[in-house]
């Protein structure tokens, strides 16, 4: 393709990426080094609030923001350098914990590491499961009789179509204390089950849900790949006496390898941003993820305070995390391509 | 044909006069309102709508939107329905106007305890109070021969009796959902010990009262559904309605649901009392909340006057008489029922109101994030409270409070 034609083709998408990805990223990056805050003064205020039979009036010392002549709060923006990152990562506290020999307490005491622990574990455990289950479904569907293939593919794809939050909520309602499945299981084994009372059962449910939800995506990709497997090679393998497992191991998987890398890449990127499961399963008490941490900083509390700088810092850290995770996979893909 | 049109017009005319019948005047200027979305606000906005030209937004996520909406010039809404917490940012950012002149002109029907005064200026008109108080099954207490508990220690004793008797699945229910709900429970009990959450702007929870509160909470959870960390008000309300628990400290607005024949299996069996106390000579371990209306700053004086007049139509006696059960109204003409006992006892026993300050929001969030670590056994009480104070300090520094 001529260079000019190529450029005309990609220009619109480059422009979109610049406006919707690059510029916001730069602005978040800059925001993470600054803090914008109200200017406060402390005053004694008498407030009366209703009750029965009369109001409760009390004089208290209150810190209230200063307003300018237009009745809007005065704010000041200060450059704080890496302070916000320090507030998120809490390095002093981490070092102190390690020095006192309580290394594992880092993952319960400091929110960031607590979230990092879960996010990494979640990502790395679901990755092989998604690839394995996806491959299994693809191989099965590929061997199913031609006339029922359509309906089988349709049904296997269903979990992928469900909106993630809705899917997570449905699983929660099935397994909650008086949920349908919990009740059924309880009457089967005659023991009380509380899936949401401790962290590890919630984590198991989350991983089960994620694999159930994403495996169909892997399946579709692998299924497409299976259609182009060289039939001659397969036949010669059969003649050479290769078992079914050996055919999968030495013919099919090498053929699908680029697709496996592709799925791994997409899955790592998606799963490192795990968020819907935390909200859907309301697991904040037991497990949190990095993306949820950012969300939590951004969420205004009852009196309207939000921690925008720390949210920016935490989302920058999340991005760095994704890049670190992707480097080995990208490296491998590039090497393979050069070889090919 | 012509005749038909005329009669149709006459018919429509009579319809519209019916529609406006309950309003003292016909409103010609648009009034926009935003508020939370529970039954009391529904009743008020419907009564306001009778005046015509009123559009109201009832939004469950109201608190995250109202600030930006009122900061616009001109403001997107004339009237906003607020509560203790949501009132603070609007007040602090100068987004709501003093109402003294309007009250003097139109507010003769209002009770004195409806005024929210800040430094002598009326900034909001309250319409109802809300508070967490004890709801209990009288029949179950009779069965185990127990009196209505007045302190949390007595609650524990009664719960043990109910547990032994095996009458219900779990003796207690509680709004222990991580985050806002859980922090609210802590604040209720902590203030019940008669201690303050702050020392100036410095947090003050890592002390004996804080540790006692956490221990008490942990003891109470042993009598609850083990999934208490996801149990919010609706969950507890359902537990009571379905008869799976015997007692709970729950919001007054949920009381009427107990006698709702369509949902409840325990109609007439649930009674209300003041919230249990943390110490025998303290006040009920709860806080008083109010809901009421405010008028935006960023609108013209004339619009404000009109909006205020319309809003008062929503807060009149007729509305209360038609919706007695929807809330504990502060408005004239409200007659308490059996279900409002708990809230009234709370108020009479001098339950403090939930503080109206910016730093309470910060400590509320910090508590909500950390207390579950103690309840799940990940941290000790001291570690948890220390983490709360650290979280508070880092957020307060970032927002400029310290």
XYZ file of C-alpha atoms in Angstrom:
742
model
C 0.000 0.000 0.000
C 1.171 3.492 -0.760
C 2.197 5.460 2.259
C -0.345 8.173 1.509
C -3.274 5.771 1.202
C -2.231 4.113 4.422
C -2.125 7.437 6.201
C -5.563 8.481 4.912
C -6.968 5.201 6.196
C -5.558 5.379 9.676
C -5.774 9.150 10.205
C -9.338 9.189 11.628
C -8.575 6.479 14.161
C -5.252 8.126 15.085
C -7.124 11.376 15.670
C -9.706 9.645 17.862
C -6.966 7.927 19.838
C -5.236 11.239 20.347
C -8.387 12.977 21.586
C -9.909 10.199 23.656
C -6.861 8.302 24.904
C -3.645 10.291 24.693
C -4.878 13.683 25.919
C -6.862 12.326 28.904
C -3.858 10.171 29.837
C -1.527 13.143 29.810
C -3.989 15.183 31.851
C -4.342 12.394 34.443
C -0.562 12.104 34.535
C -0.211 15.822 35.248
C -3.056 15.806 37.785
C -1.318 13.128 39.797
C 1.448 15.627 40.659
C -0.876 18.425 41.752
C -3.408 18.781 44.533
C -6.337 21.178 44.263
C -7.874 22.056 47.564
C -10.275 24.513 49.133
C -8.966 27.199 51.450
C -10.509 26.672 54.870
C -11.074 28.810 57.911
C -12.186 27.732 61.359
C -15.205 29.528 62.780
C -17.634 29.025 65.624
C -21.095 28.420 64.223
C -24.402 27.953 65.963
C -26.600 25.429 64.201
C -30.147 24.369 64.994
C -31.439 21.057 63.699
C -34.919 19.631 64.142
C -35.994 17.117 66.740
C -39.009 16.508 68.979
C -40.437 18.515 70.646
C -37.983 21.377 69.984
C -34.883 21.885 67.892
C -31.397 20.969 69.064
C -29.177 24.057 68.947
C -25.454 23.867 69.560
C -22.395 26.031 69.108
C -19.480 24.187 67.554
C -16.181 25.041 66.009
C -16.330 24.239 62.332
C -13.902 24.301 59.476
C -15.600 25.855 56.471
C -14.234 26.752 53.038
C -13.648 30.432 52.268
C -15.860 31.918 49.555
C -14.860 34.719 47.190
C -17.061 37.699 46.260
C -18.870 35.607 43.608
C -19.887 33.146 46.297
C -17.693 30.367 44.922
C -15.139 28.569 47.071
C -11.526 29.746 46.752
C -9.263 26.924 45.663
C -5.529 26.609 45.378
C -3.530 24.166 43.306
C -0.195 23.056 44.699
C 2.547 21.042 43.070
C 3.264 18.138 45.406
C 5.601 16.034 43.275
C 5.511 12.389 44.230
C 3.637 12.963 47.498
C 0.391 11.610 46.094
C 2.138 8.446 44.931
C 3.649 8.142 48.367
C 0.162 8.442 49.898
C -1.047 5.583 47.708
C 2.004 3.305 47.997
C 2.851 4.118 51.644
C 6.505 3.033 51.289
C 7.493 3.954 54.873
C 4.775 1.772 56.343
C 5.665 -1.077 53.982
C 9.373 -0.897 54.887
C 8.505 -0.778 58.564
C 6.325 -3.865 58.268
C 9.016 -5.760 56.363
C 11.671 -4.772 58.919
C 9.539 -6.046 61.777
C 9.217 -9.372 59.976
C 5.522 -9.050 59.174
C 5.964 -9.131 55.414
C 2.537 -10.612 54.703
C 0.787 -7.896 56.697
C 1.513 -5.551 53.790
C -1.248 -7.306 51.894
C -3.837 -6.657 54.592
C -2.687 -3.339 56.046
C -2.104 -1.213 52.969
C -4.951 -0.851 50.497
C -2.755 -0.648 47.425
C -0.914 -3.914 48.079
C -4.119 -5.586 49.181
C -5.663 -4.656 45.832
C -2.493 -5.577 43.936
C -2.366 -9.017 45.557
C -5.925 -9.830 44.523
C -5.660 -8.270 41.060
C -2.481 -10.185 40.194
C -3.738 -13.467 41.602
C -7.066 -13.083 39.854
C -5.393 -12.258 36.540
C -2.812 -15.022 36.632
C -5.145 -17.784 37.842
C -7.944 -17.053 35.388
C -5.566 -16.747 32.405
C -4.710 -20.469 31.962
C -8.265 -21.439 32.903
C -9.788 -19.210 30.237
C -7.398 -20.492 27.590
C -7.904 -24.119 28.667
C -11.683 -23.984 28.889
C -11.923 -21.987 25.654
C -9.790 -24.550 23.844
C -11.797 -27.410 25.276
C -15.109 -25.923 24.133
C -13.646 -25.183 20.696
C -12.370 -28.754 20.250
C -15.686 -30.182 21.437
C -17.804 -27.966 19.220
C -15.536 -28.723 16.267
C -16.286 -32.428 16.652
C -20.028 -32.010 17.146
C -22.318 -33.200 14.308
C -22.796 -30.578 11.603
C -26.560 -30.115 12.057
C -26.451 -29.098 15.728
C -23.273 -26.994 15.462
C -25.185 -23.702 15.047
C -27.310 -23.982 18.214
C -24.321 -25.275 20.237
C -22.168 -22.309 19.200
C -25.010 -19.936 20.031
C -25.495 -21.378 23.513
C -21.756 -21.428 24.274
C -21.558 -17.753 23.351
C -24.380 -16.636 25.669
C -22.281 -15.928 28.800
C -20.140 -13.511 26.791
C -23.189 -11.491 25.719
C -24.380 -10.791 29.281
C -23.415 -7.370 30.664
C -20.655 -8.044 33.238
C -22.288 -6.264 36.183
C -25.622 -7.970 35.540
C -23.916 -11.359 35.290
C -22.050 -10.786 38.552
C -25.246 -9.683 40.292
C -27.101 -12.776 39.091
C -24.393 -15.053 40.448
C -24.481 -13.157 43.737
C -28.250 -13.520 44.039
C -28.004 -17.252 43.297
C -25.367 -17.823 45.988
C -26.352 -15.275 48.654
C -27.558 -16.571 52.067
C -31.150 -17.213 51.000
C -30.440 -17.507 47.272
C -31.893 -20.296 45.135
C -28.699 -22.304 44.708
C -27.613 -21.886 48.332
C -30.995 -23.127 49.536
C -30.855 -26.069 47.134
C -27.298 -26.991 48.186
C -28.166 -26.596 51.867
C -31.070 -29.010 51.572
C -28.866 -31.437 49.629
C -25.957 -31.616 52.069
C -27.870 -30.526 55.164
C -25.303 -27.931 56.206
C -25.544 -24.181 56.311
C -23.616 -22.421 53.543
C -22.522 -18.791 53.628
C -20.561 -18.014 50.484
C -20.299 -14.289 51.230
C -19.115 -14.550 54.821
C -15.403 -15.041 54.101
C -12.918 -13.793 51.531
C -11.745 -16.987 49.864
C -15.218 -18.214 48.866
C -15.948 -14.829 47.300
C -12.646 -14.982 45.409
C -13.519 -18.466 44.160
C -16.932 -17.276 42.985
C -15.330 -14.296 41.244
C -12.846 -16.460 39.382
C -15.542 -18.948 38.447
C -17.670 -16.083 37.162
C -14.829 -14.508 35.164
C -13.875 -17.800 33.493
C -17.522 -18.532 32.704
C -17.905 -15.058 31.249
C -14.731 -14.834 29.135
C -14.176 -18.446 28.015
C -16.671 -18.049 25.128
C -14.503 -15.271 23.702
C -11.475 -17.574 23.712
C -13.677 -20.290 22.252
C -14.760 -18.201 19.246
C -11.182 -17.257 18.414
C -9.891 -20.814 18.797
C -12.819 -22.213 16.840
C -11.966 -19.927 13.933
C -8.335 -21.035 14.195
C -9.309 -24.710 14.148
C -10.935 -24.275 10.725
C -7.509 -23.616 9.181
C -5.610 -26.548 10.714
C -3.750 -28.367 7.980
C -5.797 -31.554 7.422
C -2.869 -33.326 5.677
C -0.651 -32.921 8.726
C -3.448 -34.251 10.940
C -3.968 -37.271 8.687
C -0.277 -38.075 8.567
C -0.192 -37.826 12.346
C -3.024 -40.364 12.513
C -1.098 -42.666 10.151
C 2.003 -42.283 12.322
C -0.112 -43.582 15.205
C -0.472 -40.357 17.172
C -3.167 -40.504 19.852
C -5.866 -37.858 20.082
C -3.939 -36.098 22.862
C -0.707 -36.150 20.853
C -2.471 -34.695 17.836
C -3.742 -31.803 19.968
C -0.366 -31.351 21.636
C 1.881 -31.484 18.575
C -0.317 -30.332 15.679
C -3.241 -28.235 16.860
C -1.687 -26.243 19.702
C 1.393 -25.131 17.716
C -0.979 -24.046 14.962
C -3.078 -22.037 17.453
C -0.063 -20.544 19.279
C -0.375 -17.006 17.828
C -4.037 -17.016 18.828
C -3.165 -18.154 22.355
C -0.813 -15.183 22.642
C -3.545 -12.930 21.345
C -6.070 -14.210 23.916
C -3.471 -13.929 26.683
C -2.782 -10.331 25.699
C -6.428 -9.302 25.680
C -7.177 -11.243 28.853
C -4.277 -9.708 30.794
C -5.343 -6.218 29.788
C -8.996 -6.817 30.648
C -8.539 -8.726 33.853
C -5.982 -6.420 35.391
C -8.776 -3.862 35.355
C -11.139 -6.169 37.282
C -13.937 -4.033 38.675
C -17.427 -5.353 37.918
C -16.943 -8.376 40.158
C -16.097 -6.197 43.165
C -19.251 -4.131 42.739
C -21.474 -7.025 41.686
C -20.448 -9.280 44.585
C -20.166 -6.306 47.012
C -16.865 -7.776 48.164
C -15.254 -4.540 49.382
C -14.982 -5.907 52.916
C -12.872 -8.889 51.864
C -11.250 -8.222 48.504
C -10.613 -5.085 46.501
C -8.982 -4.536 43.134
C -6.773 -1.749 41.763
C -9.479 -0.381 39.510
C -11.908 -0.353 42.435
C -9.349 1.576 44.470
C -9.317 4.318 41.819
C -13.112 4.332 41.775
C -13.204 4.590 45.553
C -10.908 7.621 45.533
C -13.139 9.293 42.945
C -16.434 8.572 44.678
C -17.571 11.655 46.635
C -18.466 10.974 50.246
C -21.576 12.320 51.948
C -20.090 15.746 52.331
C -18.788 15.918 48.773
C -15.054 15.255 49.307
C -13.205 13.336 46.610
C -9.537 12.390 46.355
C -8.886 13.237 42.707
C -5.093 13.384 42.944
C -4.815 9.993 44.576
C -7.268 8.601 42.021
C -4.995 9.911 39.247
C -1.930 8.409 40.890
C -3.614 5.068 41.382
C -4.789 4.925 37.772
C -1.278 5.779 36.547
C 0.041 2.923 38.704
C -2.586 0.597 37.235
C -1.442 1.516 33.745
C 2.189 0.875 34.632
C 1.128 -2.495 36.016
C -0.609 -3.456 32.772
C 2.425 -2.466 30.718
C 4.742 -4.557 32.922
C 2.448 -7.547 32.568
C 2.201 -7.206 28.804
C 5.933 -6.830 28.092
C 6.778 -10.569 28.220
C 3.830 -11.530 26.046
C 4.493 -8.762 23.509
C 8.178 -9.676 23.429
C 7.372 -13.278 22.676
C 4.893 -12.348 19.935
C 7.411 -10.037 18.279
C 10.114 -12.717 18.368
C 7.755 -15.263 16.843
C 6.821 -12.856 14.097
C 10.450 -12.157 13.243
C 11.108 -15.878 13.062
C 8.023 -16.369 10.877
C -68.570 19.211 15.316
C -68.104 22.640 16.766
C -70.338 21.734 19.682
C -68.230 18.694 20.370
C -65.034 20.739 20.447
C -66.532 23.218 22.865
C -67.759 20.517 25.201
C -64.410 18.775 24.970
C -62.707 22.016 25.937
C -65.110 22.485 28.811
C -64.426 18.946 29.944
C -60.655 19.457 29.807
C -61.067 22.729 31.666
C -62.961 21.077 34.467
C -60.321 18.331 34.602
C -57.497 20.771 35.039
C -59.343 22.676 37.742
C -59.773 19.356 39.526
C -56.073 18.702 39.177
C -55.147 22.035 40.788
C -57.855 21.858 43.420
C -55.500 21.059 46.301
C -53.099 23.889 45.603
C -53.766 27.359 46.942
C -52.695 29.063 43.715
C -52.065 28.193 40.114
C -48.351 28.171 39.391
C -47.393 29.637 36.034
C -43.618 29.622 36.308
C -41.575 26.466 35.968
C -40.236 25.006 39.213
C -37.612 22.255 39.023
C -36.768 20.063 41.966
C -34.249 17.313 42.728
C -34.273 15.018 45.743
C -33.633 11.508 46.994
C -36.089 8.832 45.971
C -37.925 7.478 48.982
C -41.701 7.529 49.609
C -41.707 10.771 51.631
C -40.212 12.735 48.731
C -42.678 11.115 46.385
C -45.534 12.374 48.546
C -44.103 15.893 48.746
C -43.326 16.238 45.037
C -46.763 14.948 44.110
C -48.379 17.526 46.372
C -46.197 20.225 44.773
C -47.143 19.028 41.295
C -50.771 19.863 42.047
C -49.832 23.519 41.588
C -48.809 22.838 37.984
C -45.545 23.482 36.130
C -43.481 21.461 38.574
C -40.952 18.947 37.313
C -39.252 16.805 39.886
C -36.327 14.423 39.683
C -36.240 11.723 42.334
C -32.808 10.174 42.157
C -31.219 7.520 44.362
C -27.746 8.789 43.390
C -28.886 12.308 44.148
C -26.008 13.164 46.480
C -23.351 12.759 43.794
C -25.204 15.017 41.338
C -26.774 17.815 43.308
C -23.577 19.788 43.953
C -22.650 20.182 40.301
C -26.273 20.835 39.315
C -26.679 23.737 41.746
C -23.240 25.157 40.927
C -24.316 25.793 37.319
C -25.300 29.378 36.472
C -28.251 29.505 36.422
C -28.795 26.529 38.680
C -30.382 23.472 37.026
C -32.870 23.110 39.880
C -34.721 25.650 41.989
C -35.537 23.420 44.923
C -33.401 20.600 46.269
C -34.472 18.114 48.893
C -31.519 17.407 51.179
C -30.611 15.554 54.372
C -28.005 16.258 57.091
C -25.097 15.017 55.004
C -25.993 16.377 51.582
C -26.789 19.764 53.111
C -23.156 20.379 54.144
C -21.432 20.676 50.742
C -24.264 22.869 49.424
C -23.987 25.147 52.439
C -20.181 25.247 52.408
C -20.029 26.067 48.704
C -22.613 28.836 48.990
C -25.080 27.066 46.694
C -28.206 27.559 48.812
C -29.721 30.851 49.929
C -30.945 32.069 53.338
C -34.717 31.807 53.595
C -35.516 34.270 56.417
C -37.354 36.815 54.248
C -39.390 34.146 52.507
C -40.231 32.441 55.794
C -41.429 35.750 57.246
C -43.608 36.344 54.192
C -45.084 32.898 53.550
C -44.050 30.558 56.354
C -46.755 31.121 58.960
C -47.832 27.488 58.779
C -44.351 26.170 59.650
C -43.396 24.802 63.082
C -40.450 26.364 64.880
C -38.558 23.062 64.929
C -38.669 22.843 61.144
C -36.030 25.531 60.666
C -32.428 24.514 60.053
C -30.524 27.522 61.304
C -26.876 28.230 60.697
C -25.579 31.293 62.513
C -29.120 32.533 63.015
C -30.067 32.278 59.347
C -32.688 29.780 58.173
C -30.963 27.773 55.439
C -33.399 24.879 55.031
C -36.915 23.865 56.013
C -37.081 20.356 57.460
C -40.110 18.216 56.799
C -39.353 14.955 58.574
C -36.895 13.272 60.884
C -35.267 9.926 60.417
C -33.237 7.927 62.887
C -32.174 4.377 63.567
C -34.090 2.755 66.407
C -34.888 -0.683 67.768
C -37.501 -2.779 65.985
C -38.437 -5.972 67.799
C -40.874 -8.841 67.646
C -43.060 -8.493 70.735
C -44.319 -12.087 70.401
C -40.775 -13.504 70.495
C -39.748 -11.405 73.501
C -42.908 -12.644 75.296
C -42.041 -16.244 74.417
C -38.602 -16.017 76.038
C -39.929 -13.823 78.834
C -37.678 -10.850 78.131
C -38.226 -7.126 78.561
C -37.536 -4.728 75.711
C -33.752 -4.178 75.896
C -32.595 -0.616 76.513
C -28.816 -1.112 76.281
C -26.680 -3.091 73.846
C -25.595 -5.356 76.713
C -29.242 -6.244 77.306
C -29.654 -6.816 73.566
C -26.860 -9.401 73.807
C -28.552 -11.140 76.750
C -31.929 -11.257 75.018
C -30.315 -12.423 71.786
C -28.663 -15.295 73.663
C -32.060 -16.310 75.099
C -33.673 -16.241 71.664
C -30.769 -18.239 70.250
C -31.179 -20.862 72.978
C -34.912 -21.080 72.368
C -34.274 -21.468 68.625
C -37.362 -19.510 67.627
C -35.908 -17.691 64.622
C -32.982 -18.347 62.309
C -30.920 -15.425 63.671
C -31.804 -13.336 66.746
C -30.367 -10.081 65.349
C -30.205 -8.129 62.135
C -28.050 -5.094 61.444
C -27.122 -2.736 58.619
C -23.484 -3.873 58.616
C -22.805 -3.557 54.879
C -19.190 -2.431 54.392
C -18.882 1.258 53.716
C -21.423 3.867 54.649
C -23.780 1.560 56.579
C -21.104 -0.082 58.718
C -19.519 3.272 59.552
C -22.951 4.594 60.565
C -23.337 1.743 63.070
C -19.921 2.540 64.523
C -20.661 6.267 64.809
C -24.018 5.557 66.499
C -22.469 3.361 69.181
C -19.299 5.412 69.567
C -21.257 8.611 70.165
C -23.441 6.589 72.524
C -20.397 6.300 74.819
C -20.527 10.071 75.081
C -17.244 10.603 73.249
C -16.572 12.947 70.366
C -15.227 11.809 66.996
C -12.828 14.742 66.787
C -10.399 16.693 68.832
C -10.410 19.941 66.904
C -9.750 18.752 63.379
C -7.721 15.771 64.577
C -9.441 12.379 64.554
C -10.226 10.884 67.941
C -11.397 7.286 67.592
C -8.338 5.272 68.644
C -9.294 5.193 72.328
C -11.116 3.064 74.861
C -14.589 3.981 73.573
C -13.523 3.084 70.032
C -12.201 -0.301 71.115
C -15.320 -0.987 73.183
C -17.503 -0.071 70.216
C -15.646 -2.476 67.934
C -15.833 -5.282 70.501
C -19.551 -4.695 70.954
C -20.101 -4.784 67.200
C -18.196 -8.059 66.935
C -20.252 -9.605 69.761
C -23.467 -8.536 68.053
C -22.443 -10.020 64.706
C -22.250 -13.457 66.333
C -26.056 -13.413 66.502
C -26.497 -12.248 62.906
C -26.629 -13.889 59.506
C -22.911 -14.625 58.822
C -23.142 -12.611 55.608
C -23.732 -9.419 57.590
C -21.048 -7.507 55.656
C -23.357 -7.279 52.636
C -26.510 -6.541 54.605
C -27.966 -3.087 53.917
C -31.236 -1.518 55.121
C -33.356 -3.279 52.507
C -31.798 -6.624 53.423
C -32.552 -6.152 57.130
C -36.062 -4.926 56.356
C -36.672 -8.128 54.363
C -35.278 -10.272 57.184
C -37.725 -8.699 59.635
C -40.628 -8.927 57.192
C -39.951 -12.603 56.532
C -39.575 -13.387 60.209
C -35.983 -14.654 60.032
C -34.744 -12.239 62.725
C -36.229 -11.002 66.008
C -34.596 -7.589 66.532
C -32.758 -4.941 64.550
C -31.676 -1.343 64.872
C -33.153 0.057 61.679
C -34.156 3.336 60.029
C -37.518 4.832 60.979
C -38.476 5.176 57.302
C -38.507 1.370 57.102
C -41.049 0.971 59.913
C -44.209 1.137 57.806
C -42.937 -1.742 55.654
C -43.405 -4.063 58.659
C -47.178 -3.604 58.462
C -47.372 -3.732 54.671
C -49.660 -6.713 54.077
C -48.324 -7.316 50.572
C -44.728 -7.870 51.680
C -44.706 -8.636 55.363
C -45.433 -11.938 57.108
C -45.303 -10.294 60.543
C -48.010 -7.617 60.263
C -48.794 -6.161 63.698
C -46.033 -8.129 65.450
C -43.118 -5.698 65.103
C -42.895 -2.936 67.727
C -40.614 0.080 67.932
C -38.509 1.409 70.807
C -35.624 3.826 71.292
C -32.227 2.686 70.033
C -30.307 0.675 72.672
C -27.777 2.688 74.684
C -24.035 2.027 74.730
C -23.771 2.828 78.457
C -26.735 2.675 80.887
C -26.716 6.391 81.683
C -26.085 7.583 78.125
C -28.434 8.624 75.355
C -29.770 6.164 72.735
C -26.861 5.050 70.533
C -28.189 6.655 67.403
C -28.205 9.971 65.555
C -31.068 12.174 64.444
C -31.359 12.932 60.749
C -33.629 15.286 58.952
C -34.801 15.738 55.394
C -35.951 19.058 54.088
C -35.951 21.581 51.270
C -33.447 24.234 50.250
C -33.602 26.926 47.562
C -30.703 27.447 45.152
C -28.551 30.576 45.214
C -27.950 30.799 41.478
C -31.509 31.750 40.461
C -33.286 35.122 40.443
C -34.987 36.342 43.618
C -38.315 36.225 41.866
C -37.809 32.581 40.837
C -36.734 31.756 44.365
C -39.862 33.311 45.828
C -42.106 31.400 43.470
C -40.250 28.128 44.064
C -40.516 28.593 47.819
C -44.270 29.161 47.592
C -44.717 25.994 45.535
C -42.464 23.991 47.844
C -44.515 25.022 50.878
C -47.597 23.656 49.121
C -45.804 20.305 49.128
C -45.195 20.575 52.864
C -48.730 21.377 53.992
C -51.193 19.635 56.293
C -53.178 18.057 53.475
C -50.095 16.255 52.226
C -49.325 14.938 55.715
C -52.862 13.739 56.279
C -52.813 11.857 52.999
C -49.395 10.303 53.728
C -49.243 9.852 57.503
C -47.357 6.586 57.244
C -44.683 7.728 54.816
C -42.442 9.398 57.438
C -42.128 10.932 60.896
C -43.325 14.348 59.741
C -42.459 17.580 61.519
C -45.315 19.340 59.793
C -48.503 20.478 61.579
C -51.270 17.923 61.448
C -49.078 14.852 61.921
C -50.398 12.312 64.403
C -47.858 9.710 65.545
C -48.803 6.067 65.136
C -47.639 2.882 66.848
C -44.832 2.702 64.291
C -43.385 6.139 65.088
C -42.755 5.288 68.762
C -39.068 4.447 68.310
C -38.161 7.676 66.574
C -40.053 9.785 69.074
C -38.463 8.012 72.053
C -35.050 8.584 70.459
C -35.779 12.298 70.137
C -37.217 12.697 73.621
C -34.125 11.031 75.119
C -31.894 13.674 73.529
C -30.280 11.633 70.799
C -27.741 13.981 69.168
C -28.122 14.983 65.551
C -25.646 13.716 62.970
C -22.932 16.405 62.860
C -23.059 18.955 60.041
C -19.363 19.245 59.190
C -17.051 18.451 56.321
C -14.679 16.322 58.425
C -17.448 13.959 59.494
C -17.748 12.935 55.847
C -14.051 12.036 55.823
C -14.088 9.993 59.012
C -17.307 8.277 57.935
C -15.597 7.093 54.750
C -12.438 6.042 56.608
C -14.470 4.052 59.142
C -16.521 2.404 56.424
C -13.396 1.185 54.688
C -11.567 -0.187 57.715
C -13.998 -1.618 60.278
C -14.650 -4.755 58.247
C -10.959 -5.677 58.670
C -11.576 -6.026 62.391
C -14.825 -7.940 61.987
C -13.224 -10.415 59.560
C -10.273 -10.849 61.911
C -7.629 -9.361 59.604
C -6.647 -6.700 62.144
C -6.903 -6.075 65.858
C -9.103 -3.315 67.234
C -6.124 -0.993 67.840
C -4.698 -1.599 64.356
C -8.091 -0.947 62.779
C -8.650 2.321 64.605
C -5.106 3.418 63.852
C -5.722 2.733 60.166
C -8.947 4.764 60.344
C -7.076 7.742 61.764
C -4.285 7.420 59.177
C -6.823 7.270 56.333
C -8.623 10.285 57.722
C -5.405 12.269 58.039
C -4.209 11.552 54.502
C -7.582 12.482 52.975
C -7.889 15.575 55.150
C -4.432 16.713 54.082
C -5.244 16.193 50.429
C -8.530 18.119 50.672
C -6.852 20.975 52.531
C -8.731 20.549 55.816
C -5.452 20.095 57.696
